[in-house]
mmCIF file of C-alpha atoms in Angstrom:
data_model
loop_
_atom_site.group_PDB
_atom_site.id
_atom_site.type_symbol
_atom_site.label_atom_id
_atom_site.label_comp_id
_atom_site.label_asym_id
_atom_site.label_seq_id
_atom_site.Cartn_x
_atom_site.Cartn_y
_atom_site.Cartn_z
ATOM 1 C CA UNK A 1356 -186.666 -117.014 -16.936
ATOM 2 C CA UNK A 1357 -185.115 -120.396 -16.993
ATOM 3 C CA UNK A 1358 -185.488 -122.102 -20.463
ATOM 4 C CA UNK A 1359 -184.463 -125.852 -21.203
ATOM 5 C CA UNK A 1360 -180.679 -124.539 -22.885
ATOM 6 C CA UNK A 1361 -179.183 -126.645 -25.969
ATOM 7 C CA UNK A 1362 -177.206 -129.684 -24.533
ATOM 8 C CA UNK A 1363 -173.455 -129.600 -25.922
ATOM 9 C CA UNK A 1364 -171.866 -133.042 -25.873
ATOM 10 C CA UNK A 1365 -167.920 -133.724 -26.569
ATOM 11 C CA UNK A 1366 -168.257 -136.449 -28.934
ATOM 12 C CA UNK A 1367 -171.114 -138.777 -30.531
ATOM 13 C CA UNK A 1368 -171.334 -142.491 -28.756
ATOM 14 C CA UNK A 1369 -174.088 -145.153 -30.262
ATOM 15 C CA UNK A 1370 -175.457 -146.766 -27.688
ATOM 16 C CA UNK A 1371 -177.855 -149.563 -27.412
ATOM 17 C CA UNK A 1372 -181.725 -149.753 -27.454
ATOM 18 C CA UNK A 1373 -184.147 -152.303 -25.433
ATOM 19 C CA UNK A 1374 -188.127 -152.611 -25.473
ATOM 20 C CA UNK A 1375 -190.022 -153.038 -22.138
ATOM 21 C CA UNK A 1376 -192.632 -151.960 -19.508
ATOM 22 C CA UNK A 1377 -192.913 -149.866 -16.809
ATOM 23 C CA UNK A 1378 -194.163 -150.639 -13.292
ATOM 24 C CA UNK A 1379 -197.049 -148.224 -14.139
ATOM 25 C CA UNK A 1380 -198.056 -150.375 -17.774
ATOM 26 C CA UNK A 1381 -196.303 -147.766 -20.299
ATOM 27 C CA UNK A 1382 -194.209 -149.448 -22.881
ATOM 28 C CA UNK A 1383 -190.928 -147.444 -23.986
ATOM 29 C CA UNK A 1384 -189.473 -148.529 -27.298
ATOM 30 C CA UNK A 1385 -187.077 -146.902 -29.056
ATOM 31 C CA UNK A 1386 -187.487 -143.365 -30.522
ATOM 32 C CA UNK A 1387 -189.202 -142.296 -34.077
ATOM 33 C CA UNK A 1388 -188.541 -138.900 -34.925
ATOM 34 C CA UNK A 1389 -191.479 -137.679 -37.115
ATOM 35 C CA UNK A 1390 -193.167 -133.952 -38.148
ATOM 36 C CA UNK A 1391 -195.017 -131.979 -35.898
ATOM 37 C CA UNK A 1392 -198.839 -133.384 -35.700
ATOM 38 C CA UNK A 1393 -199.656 -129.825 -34.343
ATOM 39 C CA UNK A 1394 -198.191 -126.974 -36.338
ATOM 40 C CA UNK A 1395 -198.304 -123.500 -34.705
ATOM 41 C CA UNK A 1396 -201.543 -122.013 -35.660
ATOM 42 C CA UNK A 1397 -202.156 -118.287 -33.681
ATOM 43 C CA UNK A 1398 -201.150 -115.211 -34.562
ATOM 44 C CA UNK A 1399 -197.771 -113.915 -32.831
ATOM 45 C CA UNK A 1400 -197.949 -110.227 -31.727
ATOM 46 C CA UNK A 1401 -199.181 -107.080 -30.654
ATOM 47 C CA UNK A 1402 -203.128 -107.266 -30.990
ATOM 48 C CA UNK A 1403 -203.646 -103.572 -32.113
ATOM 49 C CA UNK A 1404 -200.719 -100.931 -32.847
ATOM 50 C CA UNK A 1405 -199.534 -98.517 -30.512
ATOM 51 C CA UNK A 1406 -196.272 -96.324 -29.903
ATOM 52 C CA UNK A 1407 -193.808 -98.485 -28.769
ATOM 53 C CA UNK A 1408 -191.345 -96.444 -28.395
ATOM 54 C CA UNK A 1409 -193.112 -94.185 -25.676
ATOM 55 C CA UNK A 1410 -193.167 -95.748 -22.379
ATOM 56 C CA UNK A 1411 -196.233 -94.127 -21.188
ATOM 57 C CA UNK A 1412 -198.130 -94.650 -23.911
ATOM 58 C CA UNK A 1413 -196.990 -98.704 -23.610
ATOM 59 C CA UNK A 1414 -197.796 -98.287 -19.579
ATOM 60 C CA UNK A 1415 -201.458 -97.097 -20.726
ATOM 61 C CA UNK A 1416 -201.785 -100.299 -22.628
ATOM 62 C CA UNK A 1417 -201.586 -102.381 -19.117
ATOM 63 C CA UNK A 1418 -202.841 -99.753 -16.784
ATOM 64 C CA UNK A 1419 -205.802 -98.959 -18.061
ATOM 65 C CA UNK A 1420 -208.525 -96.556 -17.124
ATOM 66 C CA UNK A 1421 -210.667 -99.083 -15.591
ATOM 67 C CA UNK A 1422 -207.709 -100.545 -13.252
ATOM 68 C CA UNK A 1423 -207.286 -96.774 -12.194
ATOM 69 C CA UNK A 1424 -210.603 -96.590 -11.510
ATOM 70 C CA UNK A 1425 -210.795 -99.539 -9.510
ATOM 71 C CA UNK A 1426 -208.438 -98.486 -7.059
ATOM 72 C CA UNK A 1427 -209.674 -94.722 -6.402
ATOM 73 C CA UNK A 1428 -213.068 -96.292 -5.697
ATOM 74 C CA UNK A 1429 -211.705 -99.144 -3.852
ATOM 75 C CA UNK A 1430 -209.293 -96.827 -1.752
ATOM 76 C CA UNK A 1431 -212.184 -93.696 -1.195
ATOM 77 C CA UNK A 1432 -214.039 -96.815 -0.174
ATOM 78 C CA UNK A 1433 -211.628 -98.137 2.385
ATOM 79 C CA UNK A 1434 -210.965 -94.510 3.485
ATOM 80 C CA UNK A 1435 -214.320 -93.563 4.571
ATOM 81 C CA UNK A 1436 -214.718 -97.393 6.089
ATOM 82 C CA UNK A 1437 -211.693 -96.834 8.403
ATOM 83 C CA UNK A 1438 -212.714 -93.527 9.051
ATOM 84 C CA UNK A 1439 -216.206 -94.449 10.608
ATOM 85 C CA UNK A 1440 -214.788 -97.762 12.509
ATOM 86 C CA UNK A 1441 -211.806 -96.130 14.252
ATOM 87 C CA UNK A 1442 -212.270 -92.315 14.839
ATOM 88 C CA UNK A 1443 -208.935 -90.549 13.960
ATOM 89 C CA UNK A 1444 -207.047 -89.294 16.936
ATOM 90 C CA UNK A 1445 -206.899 -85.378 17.076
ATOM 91 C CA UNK A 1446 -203.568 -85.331 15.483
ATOM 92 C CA UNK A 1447 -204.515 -88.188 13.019
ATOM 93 C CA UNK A 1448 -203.709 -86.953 9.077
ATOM 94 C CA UNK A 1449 -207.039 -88.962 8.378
ATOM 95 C CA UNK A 1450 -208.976 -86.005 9.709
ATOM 96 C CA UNK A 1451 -208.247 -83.994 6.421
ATOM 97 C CA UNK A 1452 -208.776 -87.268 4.292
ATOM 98 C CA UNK A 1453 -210.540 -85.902 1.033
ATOM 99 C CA UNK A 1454 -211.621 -88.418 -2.154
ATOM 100 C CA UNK A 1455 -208.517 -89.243 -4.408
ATOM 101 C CA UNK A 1456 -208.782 -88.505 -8.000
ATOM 102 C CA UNK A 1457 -207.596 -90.688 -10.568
ATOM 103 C CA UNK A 1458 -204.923 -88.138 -11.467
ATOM 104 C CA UNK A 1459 -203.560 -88.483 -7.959
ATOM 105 C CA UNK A 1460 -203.615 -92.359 -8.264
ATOM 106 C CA UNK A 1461 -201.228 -92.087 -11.347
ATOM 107 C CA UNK A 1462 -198.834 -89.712 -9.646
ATOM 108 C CA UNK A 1463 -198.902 -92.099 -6.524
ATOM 109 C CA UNK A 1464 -197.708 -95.234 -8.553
ATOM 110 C CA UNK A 1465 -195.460 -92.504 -10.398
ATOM 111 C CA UNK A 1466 -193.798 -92.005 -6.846
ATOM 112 C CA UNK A 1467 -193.697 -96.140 -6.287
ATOM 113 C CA UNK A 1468 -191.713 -95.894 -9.152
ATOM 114 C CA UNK A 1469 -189.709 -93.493 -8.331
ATOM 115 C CA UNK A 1470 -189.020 -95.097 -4.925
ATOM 116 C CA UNK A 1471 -187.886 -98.367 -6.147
ATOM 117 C CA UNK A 1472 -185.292 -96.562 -8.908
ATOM 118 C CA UNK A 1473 -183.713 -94.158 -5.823
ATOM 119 C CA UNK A 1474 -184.275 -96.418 -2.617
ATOM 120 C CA UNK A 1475 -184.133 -94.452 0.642
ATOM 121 C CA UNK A 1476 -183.821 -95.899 4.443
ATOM 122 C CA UNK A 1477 -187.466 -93.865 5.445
ATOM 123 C CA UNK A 1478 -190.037 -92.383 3.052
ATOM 124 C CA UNK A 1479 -189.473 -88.735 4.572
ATOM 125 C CA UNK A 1480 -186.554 -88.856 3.941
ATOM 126 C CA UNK A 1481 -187.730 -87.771 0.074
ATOM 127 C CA UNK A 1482 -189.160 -85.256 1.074
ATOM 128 C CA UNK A 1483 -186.152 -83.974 3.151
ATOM 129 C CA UNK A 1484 -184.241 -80.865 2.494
ATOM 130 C CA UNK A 1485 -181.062 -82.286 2.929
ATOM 131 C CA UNK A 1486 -179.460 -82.595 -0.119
ATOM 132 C CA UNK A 1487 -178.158 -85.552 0.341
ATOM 133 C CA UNK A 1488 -181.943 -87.064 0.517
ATOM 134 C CA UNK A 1489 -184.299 -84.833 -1.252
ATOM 135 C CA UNK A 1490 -186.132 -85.925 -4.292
ATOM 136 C CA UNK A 1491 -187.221 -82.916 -5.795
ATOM 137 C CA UNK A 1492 -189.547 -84.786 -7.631
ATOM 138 C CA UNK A 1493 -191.504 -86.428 -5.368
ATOM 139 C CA UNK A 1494 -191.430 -83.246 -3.289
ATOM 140 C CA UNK A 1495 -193.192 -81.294 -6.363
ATOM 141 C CA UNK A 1496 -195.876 -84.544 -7.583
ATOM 142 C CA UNK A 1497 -196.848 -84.939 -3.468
ATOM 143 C CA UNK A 1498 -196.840 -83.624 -0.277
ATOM 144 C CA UNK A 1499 -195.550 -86.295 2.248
ATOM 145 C CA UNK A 1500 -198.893 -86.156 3.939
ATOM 146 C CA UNK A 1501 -201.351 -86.775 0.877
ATOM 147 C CA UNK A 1502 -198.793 -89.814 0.131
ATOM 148 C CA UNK A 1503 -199.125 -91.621 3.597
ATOM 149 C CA UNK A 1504 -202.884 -91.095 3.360
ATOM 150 C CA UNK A 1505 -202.930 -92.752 -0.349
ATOM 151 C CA UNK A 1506 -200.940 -95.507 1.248
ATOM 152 C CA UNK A 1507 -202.766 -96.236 4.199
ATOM 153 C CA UNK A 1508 -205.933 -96.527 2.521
ATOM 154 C CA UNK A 1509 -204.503 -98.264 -1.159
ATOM 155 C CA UNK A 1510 -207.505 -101.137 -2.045
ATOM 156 C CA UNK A 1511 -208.338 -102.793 -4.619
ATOM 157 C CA UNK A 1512 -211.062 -105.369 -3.058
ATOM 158 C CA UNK A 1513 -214.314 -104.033 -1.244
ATOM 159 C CA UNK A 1514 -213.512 -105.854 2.144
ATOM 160 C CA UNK A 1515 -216.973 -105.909 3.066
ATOM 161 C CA UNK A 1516 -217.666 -108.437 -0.302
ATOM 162 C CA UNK A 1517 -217.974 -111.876 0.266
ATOM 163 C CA UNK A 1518 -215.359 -114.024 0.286
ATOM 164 C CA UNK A 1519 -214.045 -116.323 -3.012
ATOM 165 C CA UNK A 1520 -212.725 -119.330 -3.664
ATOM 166 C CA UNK A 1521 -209.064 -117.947 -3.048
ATOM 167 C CA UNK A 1522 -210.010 -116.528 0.533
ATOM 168 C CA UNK A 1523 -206.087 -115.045 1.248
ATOM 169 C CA UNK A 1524 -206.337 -113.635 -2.204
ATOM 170 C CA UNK A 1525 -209.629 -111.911 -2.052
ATOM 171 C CA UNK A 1526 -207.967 -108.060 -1.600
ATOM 172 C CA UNK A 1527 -205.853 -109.069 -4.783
ATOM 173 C CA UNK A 1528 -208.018 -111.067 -6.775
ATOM 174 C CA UNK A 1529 -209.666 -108.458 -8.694
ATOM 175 C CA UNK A 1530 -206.621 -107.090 -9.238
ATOM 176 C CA UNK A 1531 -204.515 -110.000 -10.649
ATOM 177 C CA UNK A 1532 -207.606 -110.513 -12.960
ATOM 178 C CA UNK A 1533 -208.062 -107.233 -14.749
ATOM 179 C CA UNK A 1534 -204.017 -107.231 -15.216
ATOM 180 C CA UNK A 1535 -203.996 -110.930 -16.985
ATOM 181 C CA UNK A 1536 -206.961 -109.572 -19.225
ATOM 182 C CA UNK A 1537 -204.513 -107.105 -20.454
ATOM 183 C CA UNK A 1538 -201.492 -109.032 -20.789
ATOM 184 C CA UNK A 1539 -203.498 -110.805 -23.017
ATOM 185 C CA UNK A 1540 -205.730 -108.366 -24.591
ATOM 186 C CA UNK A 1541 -202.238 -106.745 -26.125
ATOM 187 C CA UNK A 1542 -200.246 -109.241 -27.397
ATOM 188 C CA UNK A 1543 -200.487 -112.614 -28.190
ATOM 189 C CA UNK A 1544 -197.459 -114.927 -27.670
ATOM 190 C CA UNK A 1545 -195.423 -117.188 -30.299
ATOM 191 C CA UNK A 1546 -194.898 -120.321 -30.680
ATOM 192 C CA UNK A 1547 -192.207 -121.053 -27.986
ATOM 193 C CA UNK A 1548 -193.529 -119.638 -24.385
ATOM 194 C CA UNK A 1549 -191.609 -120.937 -20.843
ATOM 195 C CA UNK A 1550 -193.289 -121.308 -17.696
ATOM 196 C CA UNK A 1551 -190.856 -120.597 -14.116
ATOM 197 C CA UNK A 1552 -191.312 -118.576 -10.863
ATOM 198 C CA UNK A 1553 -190.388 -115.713 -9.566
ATOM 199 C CA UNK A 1554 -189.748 -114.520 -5.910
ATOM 200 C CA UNK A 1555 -191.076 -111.002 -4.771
ATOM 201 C CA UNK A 1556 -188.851 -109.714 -1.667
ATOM 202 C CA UNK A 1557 -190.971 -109.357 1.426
ATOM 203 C CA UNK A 1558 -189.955 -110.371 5.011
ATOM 204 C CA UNK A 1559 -192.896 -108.574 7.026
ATOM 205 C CA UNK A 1560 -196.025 -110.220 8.036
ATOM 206 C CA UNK A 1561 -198.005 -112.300 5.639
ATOM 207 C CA UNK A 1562 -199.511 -115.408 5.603
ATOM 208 C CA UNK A 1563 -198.361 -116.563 2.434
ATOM 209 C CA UNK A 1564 -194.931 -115.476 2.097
ATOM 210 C CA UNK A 1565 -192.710 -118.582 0.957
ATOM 211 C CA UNK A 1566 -189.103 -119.653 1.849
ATOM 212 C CA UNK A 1567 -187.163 -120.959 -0.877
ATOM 213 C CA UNK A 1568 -183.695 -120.996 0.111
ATOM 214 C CA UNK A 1569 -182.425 -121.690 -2.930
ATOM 215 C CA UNK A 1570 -183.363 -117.931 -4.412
ATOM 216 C CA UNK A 1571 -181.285 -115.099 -4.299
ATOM 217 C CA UNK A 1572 -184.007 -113.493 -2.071
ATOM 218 C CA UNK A 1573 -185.274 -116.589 0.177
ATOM 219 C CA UNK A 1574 -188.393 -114.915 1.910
ATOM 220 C CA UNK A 1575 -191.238 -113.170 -0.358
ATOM 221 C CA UNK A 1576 -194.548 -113.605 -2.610
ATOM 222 C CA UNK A 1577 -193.855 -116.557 -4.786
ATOM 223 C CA UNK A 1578 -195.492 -115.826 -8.294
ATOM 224 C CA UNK A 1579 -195.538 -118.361 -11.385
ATOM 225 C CA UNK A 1580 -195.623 -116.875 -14.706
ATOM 226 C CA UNK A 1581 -195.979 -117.783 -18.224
ATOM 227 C CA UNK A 1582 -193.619 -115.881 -20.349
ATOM 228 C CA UNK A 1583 -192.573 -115.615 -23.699
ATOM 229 C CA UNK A 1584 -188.769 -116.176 -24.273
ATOM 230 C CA UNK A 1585 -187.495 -112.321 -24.667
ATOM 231 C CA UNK A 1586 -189.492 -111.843 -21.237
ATOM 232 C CA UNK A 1587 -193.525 -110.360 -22.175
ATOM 233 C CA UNK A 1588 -195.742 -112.045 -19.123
ATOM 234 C CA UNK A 1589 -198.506 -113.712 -20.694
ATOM 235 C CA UNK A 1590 -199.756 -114.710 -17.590
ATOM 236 C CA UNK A 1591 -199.502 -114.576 -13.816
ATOM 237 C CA UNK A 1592 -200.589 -116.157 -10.308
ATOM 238 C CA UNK A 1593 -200.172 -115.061 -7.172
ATOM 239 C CA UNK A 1594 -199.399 -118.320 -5.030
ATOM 240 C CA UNK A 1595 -201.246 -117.847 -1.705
ATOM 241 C CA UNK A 1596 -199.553 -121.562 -0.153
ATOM 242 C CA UNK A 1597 -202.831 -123.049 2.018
ATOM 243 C CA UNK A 1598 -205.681 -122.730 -0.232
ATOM 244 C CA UNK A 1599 -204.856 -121.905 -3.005
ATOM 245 C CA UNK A 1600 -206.769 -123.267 -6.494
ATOM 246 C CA UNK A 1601 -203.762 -124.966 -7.235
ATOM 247 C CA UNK A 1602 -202.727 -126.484 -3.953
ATOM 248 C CA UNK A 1603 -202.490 -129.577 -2.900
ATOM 249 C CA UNK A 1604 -201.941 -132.906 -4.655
ATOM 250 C CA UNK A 1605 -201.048 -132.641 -8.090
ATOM 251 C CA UNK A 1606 -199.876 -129.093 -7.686
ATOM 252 C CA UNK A 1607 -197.290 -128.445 -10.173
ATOM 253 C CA UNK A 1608 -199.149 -130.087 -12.933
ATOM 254 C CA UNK A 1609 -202.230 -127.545 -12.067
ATOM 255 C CA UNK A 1610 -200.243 -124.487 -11.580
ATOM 256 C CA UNK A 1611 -198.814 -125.650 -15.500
ATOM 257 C CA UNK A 1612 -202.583 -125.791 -16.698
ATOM 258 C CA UNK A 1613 -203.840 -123.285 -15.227
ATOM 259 C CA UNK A 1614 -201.501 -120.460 -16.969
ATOM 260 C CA UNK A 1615 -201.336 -122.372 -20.282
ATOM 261 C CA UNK A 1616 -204.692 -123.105 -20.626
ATOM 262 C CA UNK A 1617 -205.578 -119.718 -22.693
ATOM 263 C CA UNK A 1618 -202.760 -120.766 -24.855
ATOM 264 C CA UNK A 1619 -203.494 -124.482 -25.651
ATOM 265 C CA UNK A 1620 -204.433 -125.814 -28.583
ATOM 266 C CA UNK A 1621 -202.646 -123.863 -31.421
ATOM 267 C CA UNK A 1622 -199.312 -126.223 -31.638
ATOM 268 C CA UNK A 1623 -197.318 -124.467 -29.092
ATOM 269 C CA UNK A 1624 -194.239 -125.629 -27.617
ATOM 270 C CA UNK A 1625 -193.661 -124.928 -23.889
ATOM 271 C CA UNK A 1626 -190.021 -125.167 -22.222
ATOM 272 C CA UNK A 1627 -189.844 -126.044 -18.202
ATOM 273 C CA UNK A 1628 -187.769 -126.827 -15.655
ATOM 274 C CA UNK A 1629 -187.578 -130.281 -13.995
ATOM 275 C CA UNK A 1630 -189.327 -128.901 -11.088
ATOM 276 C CA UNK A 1631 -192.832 -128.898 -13.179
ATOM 277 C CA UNK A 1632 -191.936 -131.488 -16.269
ATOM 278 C CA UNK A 1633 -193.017 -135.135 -15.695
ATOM 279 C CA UNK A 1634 -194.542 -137.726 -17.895
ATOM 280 C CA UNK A 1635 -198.173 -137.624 -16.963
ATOM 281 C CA UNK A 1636 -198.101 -133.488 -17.757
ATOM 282 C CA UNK A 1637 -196.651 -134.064 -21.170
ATOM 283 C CA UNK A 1638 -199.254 -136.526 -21.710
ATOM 284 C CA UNK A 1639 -201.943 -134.206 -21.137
ATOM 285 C CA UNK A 1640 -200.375 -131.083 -22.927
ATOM 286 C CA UNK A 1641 -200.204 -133.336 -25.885
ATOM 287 C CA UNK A 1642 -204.188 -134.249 -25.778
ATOM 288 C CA UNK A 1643 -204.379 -130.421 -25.954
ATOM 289 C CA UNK A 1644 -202.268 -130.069 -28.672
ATOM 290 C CA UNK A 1645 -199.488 -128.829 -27.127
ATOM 291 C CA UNK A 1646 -195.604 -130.201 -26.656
ATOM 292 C CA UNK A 1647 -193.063 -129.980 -23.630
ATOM 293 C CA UNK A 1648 -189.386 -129.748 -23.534
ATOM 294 C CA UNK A 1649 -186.867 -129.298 -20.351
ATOM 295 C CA UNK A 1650 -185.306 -130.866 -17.982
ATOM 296 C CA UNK A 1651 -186.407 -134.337 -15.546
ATOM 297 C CA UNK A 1652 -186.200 -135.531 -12.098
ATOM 298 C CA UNK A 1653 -184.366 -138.715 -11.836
ATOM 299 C CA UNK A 1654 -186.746 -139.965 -8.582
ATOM 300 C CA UNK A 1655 -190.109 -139.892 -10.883
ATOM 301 C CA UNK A 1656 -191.892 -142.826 -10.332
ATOM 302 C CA UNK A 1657 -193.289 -142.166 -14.288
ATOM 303 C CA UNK A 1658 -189.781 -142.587 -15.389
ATOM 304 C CA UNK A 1659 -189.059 -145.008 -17.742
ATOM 305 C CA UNK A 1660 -186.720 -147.175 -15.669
ATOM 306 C CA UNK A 1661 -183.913 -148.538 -18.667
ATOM 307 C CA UNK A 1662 -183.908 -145.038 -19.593
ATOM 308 C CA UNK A 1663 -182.840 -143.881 -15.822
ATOM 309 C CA UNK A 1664 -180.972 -146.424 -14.410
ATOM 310 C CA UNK A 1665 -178.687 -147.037 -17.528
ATOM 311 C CA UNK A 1666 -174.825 -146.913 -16.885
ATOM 312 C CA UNK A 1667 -173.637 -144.315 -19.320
ATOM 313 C CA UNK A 1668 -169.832 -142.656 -20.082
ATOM 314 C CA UNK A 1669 -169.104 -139.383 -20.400
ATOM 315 C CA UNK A 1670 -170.487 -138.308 -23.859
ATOM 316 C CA UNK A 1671 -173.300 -141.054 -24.128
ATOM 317 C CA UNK A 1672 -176.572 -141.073 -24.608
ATOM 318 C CA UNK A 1673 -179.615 -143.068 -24.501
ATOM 319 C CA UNK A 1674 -183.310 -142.478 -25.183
ATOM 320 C CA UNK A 1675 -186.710 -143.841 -25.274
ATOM 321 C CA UNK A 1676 -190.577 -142.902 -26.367
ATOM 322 C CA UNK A 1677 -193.491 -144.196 -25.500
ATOM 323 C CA UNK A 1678 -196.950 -144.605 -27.313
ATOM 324 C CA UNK A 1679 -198.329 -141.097 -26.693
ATOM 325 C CA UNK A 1680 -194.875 -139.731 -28.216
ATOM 326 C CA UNK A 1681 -193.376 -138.587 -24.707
ATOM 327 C CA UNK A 1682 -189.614 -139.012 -25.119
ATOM 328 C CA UNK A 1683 -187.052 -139.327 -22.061
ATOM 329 C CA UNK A 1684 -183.519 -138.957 -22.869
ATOM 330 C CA UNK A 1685 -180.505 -139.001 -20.190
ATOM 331 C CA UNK A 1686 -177.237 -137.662 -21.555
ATOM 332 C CA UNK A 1687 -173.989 -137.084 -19.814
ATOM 333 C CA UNK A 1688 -171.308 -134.765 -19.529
ATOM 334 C CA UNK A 1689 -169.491 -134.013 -16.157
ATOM 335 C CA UNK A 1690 -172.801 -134.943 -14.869
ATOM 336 C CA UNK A 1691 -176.203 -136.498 -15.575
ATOM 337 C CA UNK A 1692 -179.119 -134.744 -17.089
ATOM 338 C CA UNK A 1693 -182.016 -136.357 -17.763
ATOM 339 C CA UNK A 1694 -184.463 -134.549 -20.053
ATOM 340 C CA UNK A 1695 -188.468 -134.848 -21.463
ATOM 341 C CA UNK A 1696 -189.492 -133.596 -24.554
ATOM 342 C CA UNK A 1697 -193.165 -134.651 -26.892
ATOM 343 C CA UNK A 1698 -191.425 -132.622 -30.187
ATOM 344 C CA UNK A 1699 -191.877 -135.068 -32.706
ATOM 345 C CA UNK A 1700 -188.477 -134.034 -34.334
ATOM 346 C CA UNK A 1701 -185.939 -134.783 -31.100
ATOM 347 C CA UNK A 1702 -184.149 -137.327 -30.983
ATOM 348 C CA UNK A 1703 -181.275 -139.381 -29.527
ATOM 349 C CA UNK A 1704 -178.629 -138.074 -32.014
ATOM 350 C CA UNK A 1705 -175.803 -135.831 -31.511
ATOM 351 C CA UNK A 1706 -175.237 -132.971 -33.989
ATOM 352 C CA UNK A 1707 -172.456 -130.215 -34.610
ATOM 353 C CA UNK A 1708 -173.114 -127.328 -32.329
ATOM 354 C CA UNK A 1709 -171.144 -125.037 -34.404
ATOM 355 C CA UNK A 1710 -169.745 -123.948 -31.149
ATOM 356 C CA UNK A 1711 -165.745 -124.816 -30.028
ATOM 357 C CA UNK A 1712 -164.690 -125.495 -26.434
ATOM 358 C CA UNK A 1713 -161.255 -123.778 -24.877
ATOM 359 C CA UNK A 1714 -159.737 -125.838 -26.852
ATOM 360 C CA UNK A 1715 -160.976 -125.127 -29.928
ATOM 361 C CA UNK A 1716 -162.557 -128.831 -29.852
ATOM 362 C CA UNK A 1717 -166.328 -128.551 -31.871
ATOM 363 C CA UNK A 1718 -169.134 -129.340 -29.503
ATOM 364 C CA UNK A 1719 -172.327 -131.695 -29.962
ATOM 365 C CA UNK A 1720 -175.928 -130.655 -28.930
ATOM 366 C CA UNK A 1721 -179.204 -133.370 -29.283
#
């Protein structure tokens, strides 16, 4: 989970300050570091106590009964729907299909599990008795033909509902709900949470499977998550591409509001990378009482123009703020980095990292 890192500088260079506008009417003077407007007001941690120390007892917390539920009805559901439209063949394991329990539910996701610890080339191969395969136990939780049936027919979405808002999501949907009710429901983040995406491996058919070729795995279900910063999800979303709630124009600032918005208002201070941070989002994070740090595109045409276009040195750095208390400060080292941040207490200044180099030369950080 990227998180905007401390900057560490080589040495402290003044540099000069102007006044002006921008092409879009903001004025950018220089900064005033002041105290928080918005102190931190919720209350950090678990909601209720439970063993911690147990991991099914902390698994219970976020699979509930009612998820469980959901999918044997969903999945019986599915099951007898499949089985009416497209009689089984004579060989077909769906002629002995029988109702799932919510006990066998558990020991199927126990198998999942299982699966992705100990990956095998085939599925039957885990149930093989070749030693060099066998899972002894999978073989004992499962036979292999209960756990093709279970994942033929896994649902969580009644396909013969009506369709959302989300239309590629719709067999997810209830699904993705229900688990950001519990993230929630069981702990409640601190002050400092961090907002990135995450890539889900998947190179079969789907029509919303992304390419981002920067990833280590380029093909897959791209998922945006708010996190706090030792790694709790506070919140998820499934990106479906074409469609989506948060598609189109103005996308990144949506996707940011969209899995803050349970979390605004208490003071909070959320860290991003430059691919969501601009000028207009910390603007409207501050309105809800909220500030912004990371990192900045260079090409944003809400940029304060001195502040980008100004020749620095290695080791210099300039800043400005504007009236809403957005600050944009461009530092360099062996290369540029330009950086957005609404704390009232950042500034342009360079301070002692207590950190030394390889040559035992003390850093700077802003």
């Amino acid at each position: 989970m990227a998180m905007c890192p401390k900057l560490m500088m080589g040495q402290m260079v003044k540099t000069e300050t102007s006044t002006g506008n921008d092409d879009d009417g903001n004025e950018w003077d220089d900064i005033k570091s002041t105290v928080r407007q918005f102190p931190y007001t919720d209350n950090e941690g678990l909601v209720y106590d439970f063993d911690i120390s147990n991991p099914v007892t902390v698994l219970e917390q976020f699979l509930t009964d009612d998820i469980i539920n959901l999918i044997v009805e969903e999945t019986n559901r599915y099951a007898r729907q499949d089985i009416s439209n497209n009689i089984p063949k004579q060989r077909s394991f769906m002629r002995q299909w029988i109702d799932c329990t919510s006990g066998e539910i558990k020991q199927f996701l126990g198998i999942l599990i299982v699966m992705g610890m100990c990956p095998l080339p085939q599925i039957r191969f885990y149930w093989s008795n070749d030693t060099m395969f066998k899972n002894d136990f999978i073989k004992q939780a499962m036979k292999r033909e209960r756990f093709e049936m279970l994942l033929r027919c896994l649902h969580f979405h009644n396909n013969e509902e009506a369709v959302g808002e989300e239309p590629r999501m719709k067999k997810l949907q209830n699904l993705q709900v229900m688990l950001n009710d519990r993230f929630k429901a069981v702990r409640i983040p601190g002050e400092t949470v961090v907002i990135d995406e995450t890539m889900v491996p998947w190179r079969g058919r789907l029509n919303f499977r992304q390419y981002l070729p920067d990833k280590s795995h380029k093909y897959g279900v791209k998922i945006y998550k708010l996190c706090s910063p030792d790694g709790y999800t506070c919140k998820f979303k499934i990106y479906v591409g074409k469609g989506d709630i948060t598609s189109g124009k103005g996308h990144k600032q949506k996707i940011m509001l969209h899995l803050i918005h349970d979390f605004l208002g208490h003071g909070r201070l959320l860290y991003a990378d430059n691919y969501y941070n601009s000028v207009e989002l910390a603007e409207a994070l501050l309105k809800r009482k909220t500030y912004l740090c990371g990192t900045l595109r260079k090409d944003l045409k809400s940029n304060p123009k001195t502040v980008i276009s100004k020749k620095l040195k290695k080791g210099e750095v300039y800043a400005q703020e504007n009236k809403q208390g957005v600050k944009v400060i461009s530092w360099v080292d062996k290369r540029r980095v330009n950086l957005i941040s609404t704390r009232p207490e950042d500034g342009d200044n360079l301070l002692p990292s207590k950190k030394t180099n390889r040559n035992k030369r003390t850093n700077h950080e802003t």
